[in-house]
Amino acid sequence: MIYIVDNFLNYFIYLFIIYFGFKLHPRKNKIFCWISVLVVLGAGIFNMCFETNSPIVYILWSVLAICLFFEESLLHLGVLSIALMYFTGIIDTFSVMLIQIVLIGGGVETGITWWMEIAYLFSFLVYFLVYTKLLKKNGVYLNDIGCRYKLAILVQSSIFQMFYNIVFAFFDENHEMYGWDAYVVFFVSIVGAIYAIFLTLSLAIKNVLSNRQNKELQSLMYMQKEQYDYQLQQSVAMRRFKHDLTNHIGALRELINKKKLEEAKEYIDKIWNIQDEFELKIHTGDSFLDVIMNYYLYIATKENIGFTVSGKLTEITHIEMFDITTLMGNVLQNAIEASRKTNKPKIRVELIEHKNEIFITVSNSVVEKISTKNNFFVTSKKDKVNHGFGFKNIIAIVKKYQGEYYMESLVENGEEIFKISIAIPKEIKK
């Protein structure tokens, strides 16, 4: 029975690390998941019948169970399962050593015994702390971390294990020569080894966060550069038009003198249409917001996306220019990216101002219903590491100004629509 328990404890640890650490999801066909459980059970029964814990059987059931349970490429799952077996085996060894030192006094025993199950619980505590204190806290997961850091953790833990195996064997052979003080030192050193793995993982996470911040800044700079280029293009065209205005007036005067009124009218209409291109089509009430809105109207028009804005605001003075660029730029950029994939692309912006706060609602067409777990957008892009920043930036700005946001996926006139509503108070409470 102890072999079956041993297998399922390992299995539970694998599922925890892969689901919460790598963010992989179980297969939609639950039959495969149940077959995965049966594989683990079958391996445990085999070990129990033959009184063995064969490494070959352990490797086979581990790889097979993981590949059956999760929705991912088999190659990726195979490599992941082997790496997990290796790493968790090292942490289990540290845990066993700790339990032996504390409960048994350092004696080495062979086979599976009752205290090894306690060691598994200690190992799980290590993984749980990694998840809560490092991964979940920073919004970084093991699939985000570069391969070089993962390899560094494996190599580092391997060195620790080889060292402690030698030291532990020495303690066991010379058990009577040493008192509890030696085992206390050994205990502290093992805890230090685990802490060193935590530090390496922390460095990897800081690297991921730094890269994310750089990408966000690059994205924002690109967004601002595009807006600047648009304004510069409009400014150059306006100057060129003004430069030619004298010639246009001269041509009109000549047409009127010759009483060519129809030609003069057509010429005026042509000049009017040219001049109309330089005027801002959208007037929100805030000059800087006008620039952002008209830029995205320009982008939407080029891509045949319907773009409408209703409502007005007064001059926005309580939100920094950098923040309003980040907020509206990300909202509208995401809306354009999503709507351009639909048959009838459209974006609708609604601006409402109350006495104490302003409301901004942006709705856009989408191909399919978007998952908004816990009121948070879940990106549908395969490259989840480098996408999804836009909504995180939006939420960060809203929270900075003590505002609120709400995201929903709904159906309007038979079309899938994604809608984000933002409310920001006019005064920040200190």
Coordinates of C-alpha atoms in Angstrom, one line a residue:
M1 CA 0.0 0.0 0.0
I2 CA 2.9 2.3 0.8
Y3 CA 4.0 2.1 -2.9
I4 CA 0.6 3.3 -4.2
V5 CA 0.7 6.2 -1.7
D6 CA 4.2 7.0 -2.8
N7 CA 3.2 7.1 -6.5
F8 CA 0.2 9.3 -5.9
L9 CA 2.1 11.8 -3.7
N10 CA 4.6 12.2 -6.5
Y11 CA 1.8 12.4 -9.0
F12 CA 0.1 15.1 -7.0
I13 CA 3.3 17.1 -6.8
Y14 CA 3.8 16.8 -10.6
L15 CA 0.2 18.1 -11.3
F16 CA 0.7 21.0 -8.8
I17 CA 3.9 22.1 -10.4
I18 CA 2.8 21.8 -14.0
Y19 CA -0.7 23.3 -13.5
F20 CA 0.3 26.2 -11.1
G21 CA 3.9 26.6 -12.1
F22 CA 3.8 26.2 -15.9
K23 CA 0.2 27.1 -16.4
L24 CA -0.6 24.1 -18.5
H25 CA -4.2 22.9 -18.5
P26 CA -5.7 19.4 -18.3
R27 CA -7.0 17.8 -21.5
K28 CA -10.6 18.7 -22.4
N29 CA -11.3 15.0 -23.0
K30 CA -11.5 13.8 -19.4
I31 CA -11.0 10.1 -20.4
F32 CA -7.3 10.8 -20.9
C33 CA -7.1 12.3 -17.4
W34 CA -8.7 9.2 -15.9
I35 CA -6.4 6.9 -17.9
S36 CA -3.5 9.0 -16.4
V37 CA -4.8 8.2 -12.9
L38 CA -5.1 4.5 -13.7
V39 CA -1.5 4.5 -15.0
V40 CA -0.3 5.8 -11.7
L41 CA -2.4 3.3 -9.8
G42 CA -1.2 0.4 -12.0
A43 CA 2.4 1.4 -11.4
G44 CA 1.8 1.4 -7.7
I45 CA 0.2 -2.0 -7.7
F46 CA 3.1 -3.4 -9.8
N47 CA 5.6 -2.0 -7.3
M48 CA 3.6 -3.5 -4.4
C49 CA 3.3 -6.9 -6.0
F50 CA 7.0 -7.2 -6.8
E51 CA 8.2 -5.3 -3.7
T52 CA 10.3 -3.0 -5.9
N53 CA 10.6 0.7 -6.7
S54 CA 12.2 0.3 -10.1
P55 CA 13.5 3.5 -11.7
I56 CA 12.4 2.3 -15.1
V57 CA 8.8 1.8 -13.9
Y58 CA 9.0 5.2 -12.2
I59 CA 10.2 7.0 -15.3
L60 CA 7.6 5.2 -17.6
W61 CA 4.5 6.0 -15.4
S62 CA 5.7 9.5 -14.7
V63 CA 6.2 10.5 -18.4
L64 CA 3.0 8.6 -19.6
A65 CA 0.8 10.0 -16.8
I66 CA 1.9 13.6 -17.5
C67 CA 1.5 13.3 -21.3
L68 CA -2.0 11.9 -20.9
F69 CA -3.1 14.5 -18.4
F70 CA -2.1 17.8 -19.9
E71 CA -3.0 19.6 -23.2
E72 CA 0.4 20.3 -24.7
S73 CA 2.8 18.9 -27.3
L74 CA 4.1 15.4 -26.4
L75 CA 7.7 16.5 -26.9
H76 CA 7.4 19.4 -24.5
L77 CA 5.5 17.3 -21.9
G78 CA 8.1 14.5 -22.2
V79 CA 11.1 16.9 -21.6
L80 CA 9.2 18.6 -18.8
S81 CA 8.3 15.4 -17.0
I82 CA 11.9 14.1 -17.1
A83 CA 13.2 17.5 -15.8
L84 CA 10.6 17.5 -13.1
M85 CA 11.4 13.9 -12.0
Y86 CA 15.1 14.9 -11.7
F87 CA 14.5 18.1 -9.8
T88 CA 11.8 16.8 -7.5
G89 CA 13.9 13.8 -6.8
I90 CA 16.7 16.2 -5.5
I91 CA 14.3 18.1 -3.3
D92 CA 12.8 14.9 -2.0
T93 CA 16.4 13.8 -1.1
F94 CA 16.9 17.0 0.9
S95 CA 13.6 16.4 2.6
V96 CA 14.4 12.8 3.5
M97 CA 17.8 14.0 4.9
L98 CA 16.0 16.6 7.0
I99 CA 13.5 14.1 8.3
Q100 CA 16.1 11.5 9.1
I101 CA 18.2 14.1 11.0
V102 CA 15.3 15.4 13.0
L103 CA 13.4 12.2 13.7
I104 CA 15.9 9.4 13.3
G105 CA 19.2 11.1 14.1
G106 CA 20.9 10.6 10.7
G107 CA 20.6 6.8 10.2
V108 CA 20.3 5.8 6.6
E109 CA 17.6 3.2 5.9
T110 CA 16.8 1.4 2.7
G111 CA 13.4 0.9 1.1
I112 CA 10.2 3.1 1.5
T113 CA 9.4 3.8 5.1
W114 CA 6.7 5.8 6.9
W115 CA 8.9 8.9 7.3
M116 CA 9.5 9.2 3.6
E117 CA 5.8 10.2 3.2
I118 CA 6.5 13.1 5.7
A119 CA 9.4 14.1 3.5
Y120 CA 7.1 14.3 0.5
L121 CA 4.9 16.7 2.5
F122 CA 7.9 18.8 3.3
S123 CA 8.9 18.9 -0.4
F124 CA 5.4 20.0 -1.3
L125 CA 5.7 22.8 1.2
V126 CA 8.8 24.0 -0.7
Y127 CA 6.9 24.0 -4.0
F128 CA 4.0 25.7 -2.4
L129 CA 6.2 28.5 -1.0
V130 CA 7.9 28.9 -4.4
Y131 CA 4.5 29.4 -6.0
T132 CA 3.0 31.8 -3.5
K133 CA 6.0 33.8 -2.5
L134 CA 7.7 34.0 -5.9
L135 CA 5.6 33.0 -8.9
K136 CA 2.1 34.2 -8.0
K137 CA 3.3 37.2 -6.1
N138 CA 5.2 38.5 -9.1
G139 CA 2.9 37.3 -11.8
V140 CA 5.8 35.2 -13.3
Y141 CA 5.6 31.5 -13.9
L142 CA 8.1 28.8 -14.7
N143 CA 7.2 28.9 -18.4
D144 CA 8.2 32.6 -18.5
I145 CA 11.7 31.9 -17.2
G146 CA 14.5 31.4 -19.7
C147 CA 16.1 27.9 -20.3
R148 CA 19.4 29.1 -18.9
Y149 CA 17.9 29.8 -15.5
K150 CA 16.1 26.5 -15.4
L151 CA 19.3 24.7 -16.4
A152 CA 21.2 26.7 -13.7
I153 CA 18.8 25.6 -11.0
L154 CA 19.1 21.9 -12.1
V155 CA 22.9 22.1 -12.1
Q156 CA 23.0 24.0 -8.8
S157 CA 20.7 21.5 -7.1
S158 CA 22.7 18.6 -8.6
I159 CA 25.9 19.9 -7.0
F160 CA 24.1 20.3 -3.7
Q161 CA 22.8 16.8 -3.8
M162 CA 26.2 15.2 -4.6
F163 CA 27.8 17.2 -1.8
Y164 CA 25.2 16.2 0.8
N165 CA 25.1 12.6 -0.3
I166 CA 28.8 12.4 0.5
V167 CA 28.5 14.3 3.8
F168 CA 25.4 12.3 4.8
A169 CA 27.1 9.0 4.1
F170 CA 30.1 10.1 6.2
F171 CA 27.8 11.0 9.1
D172 CA 26.1 7.7 8.9
E173 CA 29.4 5.7 9.0
N174 CA 30.7 7.8 11.9
H175 CA 27.4 8.3 13.6
E176 CA 28.8 7.6 17.1
M177 CA 31.6 10.1 16.8
Y178 CA 29.3 13.1 16.4
G179 CA 26.7 14.7 18.6
W180 CA 23.5 16.6 17.8
D181 CA 25.5 19.8 17.1
A182 CA 26.9 18.2 14.0
Y183 CA 23.5 17.3 12.8
V184 CA 22.2 20.8 13.5
V185 CA 24.9 22.2 11.3
F186 CA 23.9 19.7 8.6
F187 CA 20.3 20.6 9.0
V188 CA 21.1 24.4 8.6
S189 CA 23.2 23.7 5.6
I190 CA 20.4 21.7 3.8
V191 CA 18.0 24.6 4.5
G192 CA 20.7 26.9 3.1
A193 CA 20.8 24.8 -0.1
I194 CA 17.1 25.1 -0.6
Y195 CA 17.3 28.8 0.1
A196 CA 20.1 29.1 -2.6
I197 CA 17.7 27.5 -5.1
F198 CA 15.1 30.1 -4.0
L199 CA 17.6 32.9 -4.6
T200 CA 18.5 31.6 -8.1
L201 CA 14.8 31.5 -9.0
S202 CA 14.3 35.0 -7.6
L203 CA 17.1 36.3 -9.9
A204 CA 15.4 34.6 -12.8
I205 CA 12.1 36.2 -11.9
K206 CA 13.7 39.7 -11.6
N207 CA 15.2 39.1 -15.1
V208 CA 11.7 38.3 -16.5
L209 CA 10.2 41.4 -14.8
S210 CA 13.0 43.6 -16.1
N211 CA 12.5 42.3 -19.7
R212 CA 8.8 42.8 -19.4
Q213 CA 9.3 46.4 -18.2
N214 CA 11.7 47.1 -21.1
K215 CA 9.2 45.6 -23.6
E216 CA 6.4 47.7 -22.1
L217 CA 8.5 50.9 -22.4
Q218 CA 9.5 50.0 -26.0
S219 CA 5.8 49.4 -26.8
L220 CA 4.9 52.8 -25.3
M221 CA 7.7 54.6 -27.1
Y222 CA 6.7 53.0 -30.4
M223 CA 3.1 54.1 -29.7
Q224 CA 4.2 57.7 -29.0
K225 CA 6.5 57.7 -32.0
E226 CA 3.6 56.6 -34.3
Q227 CA 1.4 59.4 -32.9
Y228 CA 4.2 61.9 -33.3
D229 CA 4.8 60.8 -37.0
Y230 CA 1.1 61.1 -37.6
Q231 CA 1.0 64.7 -36.2
L232 CA 4.2 65.5 -38.2
Q233 CA 2.7 64.2 -41.4
Q234 CA -0.4 66.3 -40.8
S235 CA 1.7 69.4 -40.0
V236 CA 3.8 69.0 -43.1
A237 CA 0.7 68.6 -45.3
M238 CA -0.9 71.6 -43.7
R239 CA 2.1 73.8 -44.3
R240 CA 2.2 72.6 -47.9
F241 CA -1.5 73.5 -48.3
K242 CA -1.0 76.9 -46.8
H243 CA 2.0 77.5 -49.1
D244 CA -0.2 76.7 -52.1
L245 CA -3.2 78.7 -50.8
T246 CA -2.2 81.9 -52.7
N247 CA -2.0 79.9 -55.9
H248 CA -5.4 78.4 -55.2
I249 CA -7.0 81.8 -54.6
G250 CA -5.4 83.1 -57.8
A251 CA -6.9 80.2 -59.8
L252 CA -10.3 80.8 -58.3
R253 CA -10.1 84.5 -59.1
E254 CA -9.3 83.7 -62.7
L255 CA -12.2 81.2 -63.0
I256 CA -14.7 83.8 -61.5
N257 CA -13.4 86.6 -63.8
K258 CA -14.1 84.3 -66.8
K259 CA -17.5 83.5 -65.3
K260 CA -16.8 79.8 -65.1
L261 CA -18.9 79.4 -62.0
E262 CA -19.4 75.7 -62.2
E263 CA -15.6 75.1 -62.5
A264 CA -15.0 77.5 -59.6
K265 CA -17.5 75.7 -57.5
E266 CA -15.8 72.3 -58.2
Y267 CA -12.4 73.9 -57.4
I268 CA -13.7 75.2 -54.1
D269 CA -15.2 71.8 -53.2
K270 CA -11.8 70.2 -54.0
I271 CA -9.9 72.7 -51.8
W272 CA -12.5 72.2 -49.0
N273 CA -12.0 68.4 -49.1
I274 CA -8.3 68.8 -48.9
Q275 CA -8.6 71.2 -46.0
D276 CA -11.0 68.9 -44.2
E277 CA -8.4 66.2 -44.1
F278 CA -6.2 68.3 -41.8
E279 CA -8.9 69.1 -39.2
L280 CA -9.4 66.9 -36.2
K281 CA -12.5 64.8 -36.7
I282 CA -12.9 64.0 -33.1
H283 CA -13.2 66.6 -30.3
T284 CA -13.3 65.1 -26.9
G285 CA -12.9 68.3 -24.9
D286 CA -9.3 67.5 -24.0
S287 CA -6.6 68.5 -26.4
F288 CA -4.2 65.7 -25.7
L289 CA -7.0 63.1 -25.8
D290 CA -8.0 64.5 -29.1
V291 CA -4.6 63.7 -30.6
I292 CA -4.8 60.1 -29.3
M293 CA -8.4 59.6 -30.6
N294 CA -7.7 61.1 -34.0
Y295 CA -4.6 59.0 -34.4
Y296 CA -6.5 55.8 -33.8
L297 CA -9.3 57.0 -36.1
Y298 CA -6.7 57.5 -38.8
I299 CA -5.4 53.9 -38.1
A300 CA -8.9 52.5 -38.1
T301 CA -9.9 54.2 -41.3
K302 CA -6.8 52.8 -43.1
E303 CA -7.9 49.3 -42.0
N304 CA -11.6 49.8 -42.8
I305 CA -12.6 49.6 -39.1
G306 CA -15.6 51.5 -38.0
F307 CA -14.6 54.0 -35.3
T308 CA -17.1 56.1 -33.5
V309 CA -16.8 58.4 -30.4
S310 CA -19.6 59.8 -28.4
G311 CA -19.7 62.2 -25.5
K312 CA -17.3 64.8 -24.2
L313 CA -15.0 65.6 -21.3
T314 CA -13.6 68.8 -19.9
E315 CA -9.8 69.2 -20.0
I316 CA -8.2 66.3 -18.1
T317 CA -5.7 67.8 -15.7
H318 CA -5.6 65.2 -13.0
I319 CA -4.1 62.4 -15.2
E320 CA -0.5 62.8 -16.3
M321 CA 0.1 62.9 -20.1
F322 CA 2.3 59.7 -19.9
D323 CA -0.5 57.8 -18.1
I324 CA -3.3 58.9 -20.4
T325 CA -1.2 57.8 -23.4
T326 CA -0.5 54.4 -21.7
L327 CA -4.2 54.0 -20.8
M328 CA -6.0 55.0 -24.0
G329 CA -3.2 53.8 -26.3
N330 CA -3.3 50.3 -24.9
V331 CA -7.1 50.2 -24.8
L332 CA -7.5 51.3 -28.4
Q333 CA -4.5 49.3 -29.7
N334 CA -6.0 46.1 -28.3
A335 CA -9.4 47.0 -29.7
I336 CA -7.9 47.5 -33.2
E337 CA -6.0 44.2 -33.0
A338 CA -9.1 42.3 -32.0
S339 CA -11.6 43.9 -34.3
R340 CA -9.5 43.7 -37.5
K341 CA -9.9 39.8 -37.3
T342 CA -13.7 40.1 -37.6
N343 CA -16.0 40.3 -40.7
K344 CA -17.5 43.6 -39.5
P345 CA -14.8 45.3 -37.5
K346 CA -15.9 48.2 -35.4
I347 CA -14.9 50.2 -32.3
R348 CA -17.1 52.4 -30.2
V349 CA -15.8 54.8 -27.6
E350 CA -18.2 56.5 -25.1
L351 CA -17.1 59.4 -22.9
I352 CA -19.2 60.5 -19.9
E353 CA -18.3 63.0 -17.3
H354 CA -20.0 63.3 -13.9
K355 CA -19.4 65.7 -11.1
N356 CA -16.8 63.6 -9.3
E357 CA -15.5 61.1 -11.9
I358 CA -15.1 60.4 -15.6
F359 CA -16.2 57.2 -17.4
I360 CA -14.6 55.8 -20.5
T361 CA -16.1 52.8 -22.2
V362 CA -14.6 51.1 -25.3
S363 CA -16.4 48.3 -27.1
N364 CA -15.0 46.4 -30.1
S365 CA -16.0 43.4 -32.2
V366 CA -14.2 40.1 -31.6
V367 CA -14.1 36.8 -33.4
E368 CA -15.2 34.8 -30.4
K369 CA -16.1 35.3 -26.8
I370 CA -13.1 36.4 -24.7
S371 CA -12.4 34.8 -21.3
T372 CA -12.3 37.3 -18.5
K373 CA -11.5 35.2 -15.5
N374 CA -12.0 37.3 -12.3
N375 CA -12.6 40.4 -14.3
F376 CA -9.1 40.0 -16.0
F377 CA -8.5 39.5 -19.7
V378 CA -6.9 36.2 -20.7
T379 CA -4.9 36.6 -23.9
S380 CA -5.8 34.2 -26.7
K381 CA -2.4 34.6 -28.3
K382 CA 0.0 31.7 -28.3
D383 CA 2.9 33.8 -27.1
K384 CA 1.4 34.5 -23.7
V385 CA 4.8 35.6 -22.3
N386 CA 5.0 38.7 -24.5
H387 CA 1.3 39.5 -24.7
G388 CA -1.2 40.5 -22.1
F389 CA 1.0 43.4 -21.0
G390 CA -1.5 46.0 -22.4
F391 CA -4.3 45.0 -20.0
K392 CA -1.8 44.9 -17.1
N393 CA -0.7 48.4 -17.9
I394 CA -4.4 49.6 -18.2
I395 CA -5.2 48.1 -14.8
A396 CA -2.0 49.6 -13.2
I397 CA -3.0 53.1 -14.4
V398 CA -6.6 52.8 -13.3
K399 CA -5.5 51.7 -9.8
K400 CA -2.9 54.5 -9.7
Y401 CA -5.7 57.0 -9.9
Q402 CA -8.0 55.0 -7.5
G403 CA -10.3 54.1 -10.3
E404 CA -12.3 51.0 -11.2
Y405 CA -12.6 48.9 -14.3
Y406 CA -14.9 46.2 -15.6
M407 CA -14.4 43.8 -18.5
E408 CA -17.2 41.8 -20.1
S409 CA -17.8 39.7 -23.2
L410 CA -21.3 40.0 -24.6
V411 CA -23.5 39.7 -27.7
E412 CA -25.0 42.7 -29.5
N413 CA -27.2 42.2 -32.5
G414 CA -25.9 38.6 -32.9
E415 CA -22.2 39.8 -32.8
E416 CA -19.6 39.0 -30.2
I417 CA -18.5 42.2 -28.4
F418 CA -15.7 42.8 -25.9
K419 CA -16.3 45.8 -23.6
I420 CA -14.1 47.5 -21.1
S421 CA -15.5 50.2 -18.8
I422 CA -13.2 52.5 -16.8
A423 CA -14.2 54.9 -14.1
I424 CA -11.6 57.4 -12.7
P425 CA -12.3 59.9 -9.9
K426 CA -11.4 63.5 -10.5
E427 CA -9.7 63.8 -7.2
I428 CA -7.3 61.3 -5.6
K429 CA -7.8 60.6 -1.9
K430 CA -4.6 60.8 0.1

